[in-house]
C-alpha positions as CSV (number, residue, x, y, z in Angstrom):
1,M,-1.4,39.9,-91.2
2,T,-2.2,39.2,-94.8
3,K,-2.6,35.9,-96.5
4,R,-0.7,35.4,-99.7
5,Q,-0.3,32.6,-102.1
6,V,2.7,30.3,-101.6
7,N,3.9,27.5,-103.9
8,Y,3.2,24.2,-102.1
9,N,4.4,21.9,-104.9
10,N,7.2,20.6,-102.7
11,D,6.4,18.2,-99.9
12,S,7.8,18.9,-96.4
13,L,10.9,16.8,-95.9
14,D,10.2,15.0,-99.2
15,E,12.8,12.4,-98.6
16,I,10.7,10.9,-95.7
17,N,7.3,12.2,-96.6
18,N,4.7,9.4,-97.1
19,T,7.4,6.6,-96.5
20,V,6.2,4.8,-93.3
21,S,3.3,2.4,-93.8
22,F,-0.1,3.2,-92.2
23,N,-3.1,1.0,-93.0
24,S,-6.4,2.7,-91.9
25,N,-8.2,-0.7,-92.1
26,S,-5.8,-2.5,-89.7
27,S,-6.4,-3.2,-86.0
28,I,-6.3,-0.5,-83.4
29,K,-3.0,-1.9,-82.1
30,Q,-1.4,-1.9,-85.5
31,K,-2.6,1.7,-86.2
32,F,-1.1,2.8,-82.9
33,L,2.2,1.1,-83.6
34,S,2.3,2.5,-87.1
35,F,2.1,6.1,-85.7
36,L,4.4,5.5,-82.8
37,G,7.5,7.4,-83.4
38,P,7.1,11.1,-84.4
39,G,6.2,11.8,-80.8
40,L,9.5,10.3,-79.7
41,L,11.5,12.7,-81.9
42,V,9.5,15.6,-80.6
43,A,9.8,14.5,-76.9
44,V,13.6,14.6,-77.3
45,G,13.4,18.4,-77.5
46,Y,11.6,18.4,-74.2
47,M,14.4,16.7,-72.4
48,D,17.6,18.1,-74.0
49,P,20.5,19.6,-72.0
50,G,18.6,22.9,-71.8
51,N,15.8,21.2,-69.9
52,W,18.4,19.5,-67.6
53,I,20.1,22.7,-66.5
54,T,17.0,24.8,-66.0
55,S,15.2,22.0,-64.1
56,M,18.2,21.1,-61.9
57,Q,19.0,24.7,-61.1
58,G,15.3,25.5,-60.4
59,G,15.2,22.6,-57.9
60,A,18.6,23.5,-56.3
61,K,17.7,27.2,-55.8
62,Y,13.9,27.2,-55.2
63,G,13.1,23.7,-54.1
64,Y,10.0,22.1,-55.6
65,I,7.8,25.2,-56.4
66,L,8.8,25.2,-60.0
67,L,7.3,21.7,-60.5
68,F,4.0,23.7,-61.1
69,V,5.8,25.4,-64.1
70,I,6.9,22.1,-65.5
71,L,3.3,20.8,-65.2
72,I,1.7,23.8,-66.9
73,S,4.4,23.9,-69.6
74,S,3.9,20.2,-70.3
75,L,0.1,20.4,-70.5
76,S,0.5,23.5,-72.8
77,A,3.0,21.6,-74.9
78,M,0.6,18.7,-75.4
79,L,-2.0,21.1,-76.7
80,L,0.4,23.0,-79.0
81,Q,1.9,19.8,-80.4
82,S,-1.6,18.4,-81.1
83,M,-2.3,21.6,-83.0
84,T,0.9,21.0,-85.1
85,V,-0.2,17.4,-85.7
86,R,-3.6,18.6,-87.0
87,L,-1.9,21.3,-89.1
88,G,0.5,18.9,-90.8
89,I,-2.0,16.1,-91.5
90,A,-5.1,18.3,-92.4
91,S,-3.3,20.8,-94.6
92,G,-0.4,18.6,-95.9
93,H,2.0,21.5,-95.1
94,D,4.4,22.2,-92.3
95,L,4.3,25.2,-90.0
96,A,7.2,27.0,-91.8
97,Q,5.3,26.8,-95.1
98,V,2.0,28.1,-93.7
99,T,3.8,30.8,-91.7
100,K,5.1,32.1,-95.0
101,R,1.6,32.0,-96.3
102,F,0.0,34.1,-93.5
103,L,2.7,36.8,-93.4
104,N,3.9,39.4,-95.9
105,K,7.5,39.2,-97.1
106,P,9.1,41.5,-94.6
107,L,7.3,39.8,-91.6
108,A,8.0,36.4,-93.0
109,F,11.7,37.3,-93.2
110,I,11.7,38.5,-89.6
111,F,9.9,35.3,-88.4
112,W,12.4,33.2,-90.4
113,I,15.4,34.9,-88.7
114,I,13.8,34.4,-85.3
115,A,13.1,30.7,-86.1
116,E,16.8,30.3,-87.1
117,L,18.0,32.0,-84.0
118,A,15.8,29.7,-81.9
119,I,17.4,26.7,-83.6
120,I,20.8,28.1,-83.0
121,A,19.9,28.7,-79.3
122,T,18.8,25.1,-79.1
123,D,22.0,24.0,-80.7
124,I,24.0,26.0,-78.1
125,A,22.5,23.9,-75.4
126,E,23.4,20.7,-77.3
127,V,27.0,22.0,-77.8
128,I,27.5,22.9,-74.1
129,G,25.7,19.7,-72.8
130,S,27.7,17.4,-75.1
131,A,31.0,19.2,-74.4
132,I,30.4,18.9,-70.6
133,A,29.5,15.2,-71.0
134,L,32.7,14.6,-72.9
135,D,34.7,16.4,-70.2
136,L,33.0,14.3,-67.4
137,L,33.5,11.0,-69.2
138,F,36.9,11.5,-70.8
139,G,38.4,14.6,-69.4
140,I,38.3,16.4,-72.7
141,P,38.6,20.2,-72.3
142,L,35.4,22.1,-73.0
143,L,36.9,24.0,-75.9
144,V,38.0,20.8,-77.6
145,G,34.7,19.1,-76.8
146,A,32.7,22.0,-78.3
147,I,34.7,21.7,-81.5
148,I,34.2,17.9,-81.6
149,T,30.5,18.4,-81.6
150,V,30.7,19.7,-85.1
151,L,31.4,16.1,-86.2
152,D,28.0,14.9,-84.9
153,V,26.6,16.1,-88.3
154,F,27.8,12.8,-89.6
155,I,25.8,10.8,-87.1
156,L,22.5,11.8,-88.6
157,L,23.8,11.1,-92.1
158,F,24.8,7.6,-91.1
159,I,21.5,6.9,-89.3
160,M,19.4,8.3,-92.2
161,K,20.7,5.5,-94.4
162,F,18.8,2.9,-92.4
163,G,15.4,4.7,-92.8
164,F,13.3,7.0,-90.7
165,R,11.8,4.2,-88.7
166,K,15.3,3.3,-87.4
167,I,15.9,6.9,-86.3
168,E,12.7,6.7,-84.2
169,A,13.8,3.4,-82.7
170,I,17.3,4.6,-81.7
171,V,15.9,7.8,-80.2
172,G,13.2,5.9,-78.3
173,T,15.9,3.5,-76.8
174,L,18.0,6.5,-75.6
175,I,14.9,8.2,-74.1
176,F,14.0,5.1,-72.0
177,T,17.6,4.7,-71.0
178,V,17.6,8.3,-69.6
179,L,14.3,7.7,-67.9
180,A,15.5,4.5,-66.1
181,I,18.7,6.3,-65.0
182,F,16.9,9.2,-63.4
183,I,14.2,7.1,-61.7
184,F,17.0,5.3,-59.9
185,E,19.0,8.4,-59.1
186,V,16.0,10.2,-57.7
187,Y,15.3,7.1,-55.5
188,I,18.8,7.4,-54.2
189,A,18.4,11.1,-53.5
190,S,15.3,10.3,-51.2
191,P,13.3,13.5,-51.7
192,D,10.5,14.4,-49.3
193,V,7.3,13.1,-51.1
194,V,4.9,15.6,-49.5
195,S,7.1,18.5,-50.5
196,V,7.3,17.1,-54.0
197,L,3.5,16.9,-54.3
198,N,3.1,20.4,-52.9
199,G,5.4,21.6,-55.7
200,F,2.6,21.1,-58.2
201,I,0.4,23.7,-56.4
202,P,0.8,27.2,-57.8
203,S,2.9,29.6,-55.7
204,S,3.2,33.4,-55.9
205,H,6.9,33.0,-55.2
206,I,7.4,32.0,-58.8
207,V,6.8,35.6,-59.9
208,T,7.8,37.5,-56.7
209,Q,10.9,35.7,-55.7
210,Q,14.0,37.2,-57.2
211,G,15.4,35.0,-59.9
212,A,12.6,32.5,-59.8
213,L,10.8,34.0,-62.8
214,Y,14.0,33.9,-64.9
215,I,14.4,30.2,-64.2
216,A,10.7,29.7,-64.7
217,L,10.8,31.2,-68.2
218,G,13.9,29.2,-68.9
219,I,11.9,26.1,-68.0
220,V,9.1,27.3,-70.3
221,G,11.6,27.9,-73.1
222,A,13.2,24.6,-72.6
223,T,9.9,22.7,-72.5
224,I,7.9,24.4,-75.3
225,M,10.6,24.7,-77.9
226,P,9.9,26.6,-81.1
227,H,11.8,24.2,-83.4
228,N,9.6,21.3,-82.1
229,L,6.5,22.9,-83.5
230,Y,8.0,23.1,-87.0
231,L,9.4,19.6,-86.7
232,H,6.2,17.9,-85.6
233,S,4.1,19.5,-88.3
234,S,6.4,17.9,-90.9
235,I,7.4,14.5,-89.6
236,V,3.7,13.4,-89.0
237,Q,3.4,13.4,-92.7
238,S,5.9,10.6,-93.0
239,R,3.0,8.1,-92.6
240,T,1.1,6.8,-95.7
241,Y,-2.5,7.9,-94.8
242,N,-4.9,8.9,-97.6
243,R,-4.2,12.6,-98.2
244,K,-7.5,13.2,-99.9
245,D,-9.9,11.3,-97.5
246,E,-11.1,13.2,-94.4
247,A,-11.8,9.9,-92.5
248,S,-8.3,8.8,-93.1
249,K,-6.9,12.2,-92.0
250,A,-9.1,12.0,-88.8
251,Q,-7.6,8.6,-87.9
252,A,-4.1,9.8,-88.6
253,I,-4.6,12.9,-86.4
254,K,-6.1,10.7,-83.6
255,Y,-3.2,8.3,-83.5
256,A,-0.5,10.9,-84.0
257,T,-2.0,12.9,-81.1
258,I,-2.0,9.8,-78.8
259,D,1.6,9.1,-79.7
260,S,2.6,12.8,-79.0
261,N,0.8,12.8,-75.6
262,I,2.3,9.5,-74.5
263,Q,5.9,10.7,-75.3
264,L,5.4,14.1,-73.8
265,T,4.1,12.5,-70.6
266,I,7.4,10.6,-70.4
267,A,9.3,13.9,-71.0
268,F,7.3,15.5,-68.3
269,V,8.3,12.8,-65.8
270,I,12.0,13.1,-66.8
271,N,11.9,16.9,-66.3
272,C,10.2,16.5,-62.9
273,L,12.8,13.9,-61.9
274,L,15.6,16.4,-62.9
275,L,14.1,19.1,-60.7
276,V,13.5,16.8,-57.8
277,L,17.0,15.5,-58.1
278,G,18.4,19.0,-58.0
279,A,16.2,19.9,-55.0
280,G,16.8,16.7,-53.2
281,L,20.6,17.0,-53.4
282,F,21.1,20.8,-53.1
283,F,18.1,22.8,-51.8
284,G,18.5,24.0,-48.3
285,T,22.2,23.1,-48.1
286,G,23.2,26.8,-47.5
287,N,25.0,27.1,-50.8
288,A,22.2,26.2,-53.3
289,D,22.6,29.4,-55.2
290,N,25.9,28.3,-56.5
291,L,24.9,24.7,-57.1
292,G,22.6,22.7,-59.4
293,G,24.9,22.5,-62.5
294,F,26.0,19.4,-64.4
295,Y,29.4,19.2,-62.6
296,D,27.7,19.7,-59.2
297,L,25.3,16.9,-59.8
298,Y,28.0,14.6,-61.2
299,Q,30.1,15.1,-58.0
300,A,27.1,14.8,-55.7
301,L,26.2,11.4,-57.2
302,E,29.8,10.3,-57.1
303,Q,30.1,11.2,-53.4
304,Q,26.6,10.0,-52.3
305,P,27.3,8.2,-48.9
306,L,24.4,5.8,-49.5
307,L,26.0,4.5,-52.7
308,G,29.6,3.9,-51.7
309,A,32.6,4.7,-53.9
310,S,32.1,2.1,-56.7
311,L,28.3,2.5,-57.1
312,G,28.6,6.3,-56.7
313,G,31.1,6.3,-59.6
314,L,28.8,4.2,-61.7
315,M,25.8,6.5,-61.1
316,S,27.8,9.6,-61.9
317,T,29.1,8.0,-65.1
318,L,25.6,7.0,-66.1
319,F,24.5,10.6,-65.5
320,A,27.2,11.8,-67.9
321,V,26.3,9.1,-70.5
322,A,22.6,10.2,-70.2
323,L,23.7,13.8,-70.8
324,L,25.7,12.8,-73.9
325,A,22.8,10.7,-75.2
326,S,20.5,13.6,-74.6
327,G,22.7,16.0,-76.6
328,Q,23.0,13.6,-79.5
329,N,19.3,12.8,-79.5
330,S,18.6,16.5,-79.8
331,T,21.2,16.8,-82.6
332,I,19.0,14.6,-84.8
333,T,15.9,16.6,-84.3
334,G,17.7,19.9,-84.5
335,T,19.0,18.9,-87.9
336,L,15.6,18.0,-89.2
337,A,14.0,21.2,-87.8
338,G,16.7,23.3,-89.5
339,Q,16.0,21.7,-92.8
340,I,12.2,22.2,-92.4
341,V,12.6,25.9,-91.5
342,M,15.0,26.7,-94.3
343,E,12.9,24.9,-97.0
344,G,9.6,26.2,-95.7
345,F,10.5,29.8,-95.3
346,I,12.9,30.4,-98.2
347,N,12.4,27.3,-100.4
348,L,16.1,26.7,-100.1
349,K,17.1,23.0,-100.3
350,L,20.6,22.1,-99.1
351,P,22.2,18.8,-98.4
352,N,21.5,17.8,-94.7
353,W,25.2,17.9,-93.8
354,V,25.5,21.5,-95.2
355,T,22.4,22.7,-93.2
356,R,23.7,21.0,-90.1
357,L,27.3,22.2,-90.5
358,I,26.1,25.8,-90.9
359,T,23.8,25.8,-87.9
360,R,26.2,24.0,-85.6
361,S,29.2,26.2,-86.7
362,I,27.2,29.4,-85.9
363,A,26.1,27.9,-82.5
364,I,29.7,27.1,-81.6
365,I,30.9,30.7,-82.0
366,P,29.3,32.2,-78.9
367,V,30.3,29.1,-76.9
368,I,34.0,29.4,-78.0
369,I,34.0,33.2,-77.3
370,C,32.7,32.6,-73.8
371,L,35.2,29.8,-73.2
372,I,38.0,32.1,-74.2
373,I,36.8,35.1,-72.3
374,F,36.0,33.2,-69.1
375,H,39.0,30.9,-69.4
376,G,36.8,27.7,-69.7
377,N,34.8,28.6,-66.6
378,E,32.3,25.8,-66.2
379,S,29.7,27.8,-64.3
380,M,29.6,30.5,-67.0
381,M,29.0,27.9,-69.6
382,E,26.0,26.5,-67.7
383,Q,24.7,30.1,-67.3
384,L,25.0,30.6,-71.0
385,L,23.0,27.4,-71.4
386,V,20.2,28.8,-69.1
387,F,20.2,32.1,-71.1
388,S,19.7,30.2,-74.3
389,Q,16.6,28.6,-72.9
390,V,15.2,32.0,-71.7
391,F,15.8,33.3,-75.3
392,L,13.7,30.4,-76.6
393,S,10.8,31.5,-74.3
394,I,11.1,35.0,-75.7
395,A,11.1,33.6,-79.3
396,L,8.1,31.3,-78.7
397,P,5.3,33.7,-79.3
398,F,6.7,34.3,-82.9
399,T,6.0,30.6,-83.5
400,L,2.7,30.3,-81.6
401,I,0.9,33.2,-83.4
402,P,1.3,31.7,-86.9
403,L,0.3,28.3,-85.5
404,Q,-2.8,29.7,-84.0
405,L,-3.8,31.6,-87.2
406,A,-3.1,28.6,-89.4
407,T,-5.0,26.0,-87.4
408,N,-8.0,28.4,-87.1
409,N,-8.2,29.0,-90.8
410,K,-11.2,27.2,-92.4
411,D,-9.7,27.3,-96.0
412,L,-6.5,25.6,-94.8
413,M,-7.9,23.2,-92.2
414,G,-11.4,22.4,-93.3
415,R,-13.4,20.6,-90.6
416,F,-10.2,20.2,-88.6
417,K,-9.9,23.9,-87.7
418,N,-9.6,24.9,-84.0
419,K,-12.5,24.5,-81.6
420,L,-13.4,27.5,-79.5
421,W,-11.8,26.2,-76.3
422,I,-8.5,25.6,-78.2
423,N,-8.6,29.2,-79.5
424,I,-9.2,30.6,-76.0
425,I,-6.4,28.5,-74.4
426,S,-3.8,29.1,-77.1
427,W,-4.4,32.9,-77.3
428,S,-4.3,33.0,-73.5
429,L,-0.9,31.2,-73.6
430,I,0.4,33.7,-76.2
431,V,-0.7,36.7,-74.1
432,I,0.5,35.4,-70.8
433,L,3.9,34.3,-72.1
434,S,4.4,37.6,-73.9
435,G,3.5,39.5,-70.8
436,L,5.9,37.4,-68.7
437,N,8.6,38.0,-71.2
438,I,8.1,41.8,-71.2
439,H,8.1,41.7,-67.4
440,L,11.4,39.7,-67.4
441,I,13.0,42.2,-69.8
442,I,11.9,45.2,-67.7
443,Q,13.1,43.4,-64.5
444,T,16.5,42.7,-66.1
445,F,17.1,46.3,-67.2
446,Q,16.1,47.5,-63.7
447,E,18.7,45.3,-62.2
448,L,21.5,46.5,-64.5
């Protein structure tokens, strides 16, 4: 890959760049609170409807063995997001901008297309998740619900008027609402604690058991999401640290990384709760292969004998509300990521609502086609959602390689370039993930 000169005169997301106060001379508590927020927006992508379906189906079909995949994926995500934090703060540029720098024009175009497809795949998950939530809550048909999701473009436009800090606060509130709901619902499901703990131990069944690798890669794709790497490298620049002082940059990197790790830990807990809930309610029931979807979980909670009719109805409704909140949360970050990718790769600045409308409209097309072909079959919609997450896993190396090259470049990063152990781990992740993707593709063609 060749390095070429790119015009960096434009700030990444210039409407929010350098807009949130951060005083490097304030107390530790104030510094932490000043940088608390970008990690929340990133964590949203780690608990979107795509995560829900892969984790729940993984638990329903394979018990607790895929908890190990969630653990490794989450630890990997913490490392990769910390790399994007360093990239954004140390270089002053986002991942899309520097990817363009490290690739020649044809390769940069290919990587841009893959990034856009990854955002569309993410959006497909939000469309399906939100449409299902609307069906569960209000009985709105899936086709109508999918079309309604186009209107959520106006949600971000409305929230943006109140400032970026308000967006972070709203997202944080919704995240903790989801967390509280699932802690209680897992408690009601009464999973076997020993089996849960054993699930964090690696098992060969993840690779050898038919179908487990497919779900495992879906979990990886749903956990380490390409658009989040572009997003985080940009929004950390919303703070007003001294761009020319290395000590100020070091402080900003420190507190942004702490923020990221705290929020991703919460996302890790939520994803584990989802898998445990799926396993606790469905695994070993004799029909687990056909269970583990949104509708299945909704009905299982509604009919839980321990809850009774009224409380069961409340918990199933809360589940649907959490699903809708998750989809809308991810809509906000998906919009921002789409803007970052488009501006960074091709220097194209469009109004937020135009970018959002284009991306969402493209994402709706395969959903509507499948709804028409399969006559609104709920199970097929959920399988399309799982497939979108597997695609994200396949697309991930095309984001990780430029991230690795950029953060290990002395000219770009200065003293903040990668340490040797980070290079070893990140390249290992790229090689292993690429190998698993190739294995999955070969396995899929062999089964056709």
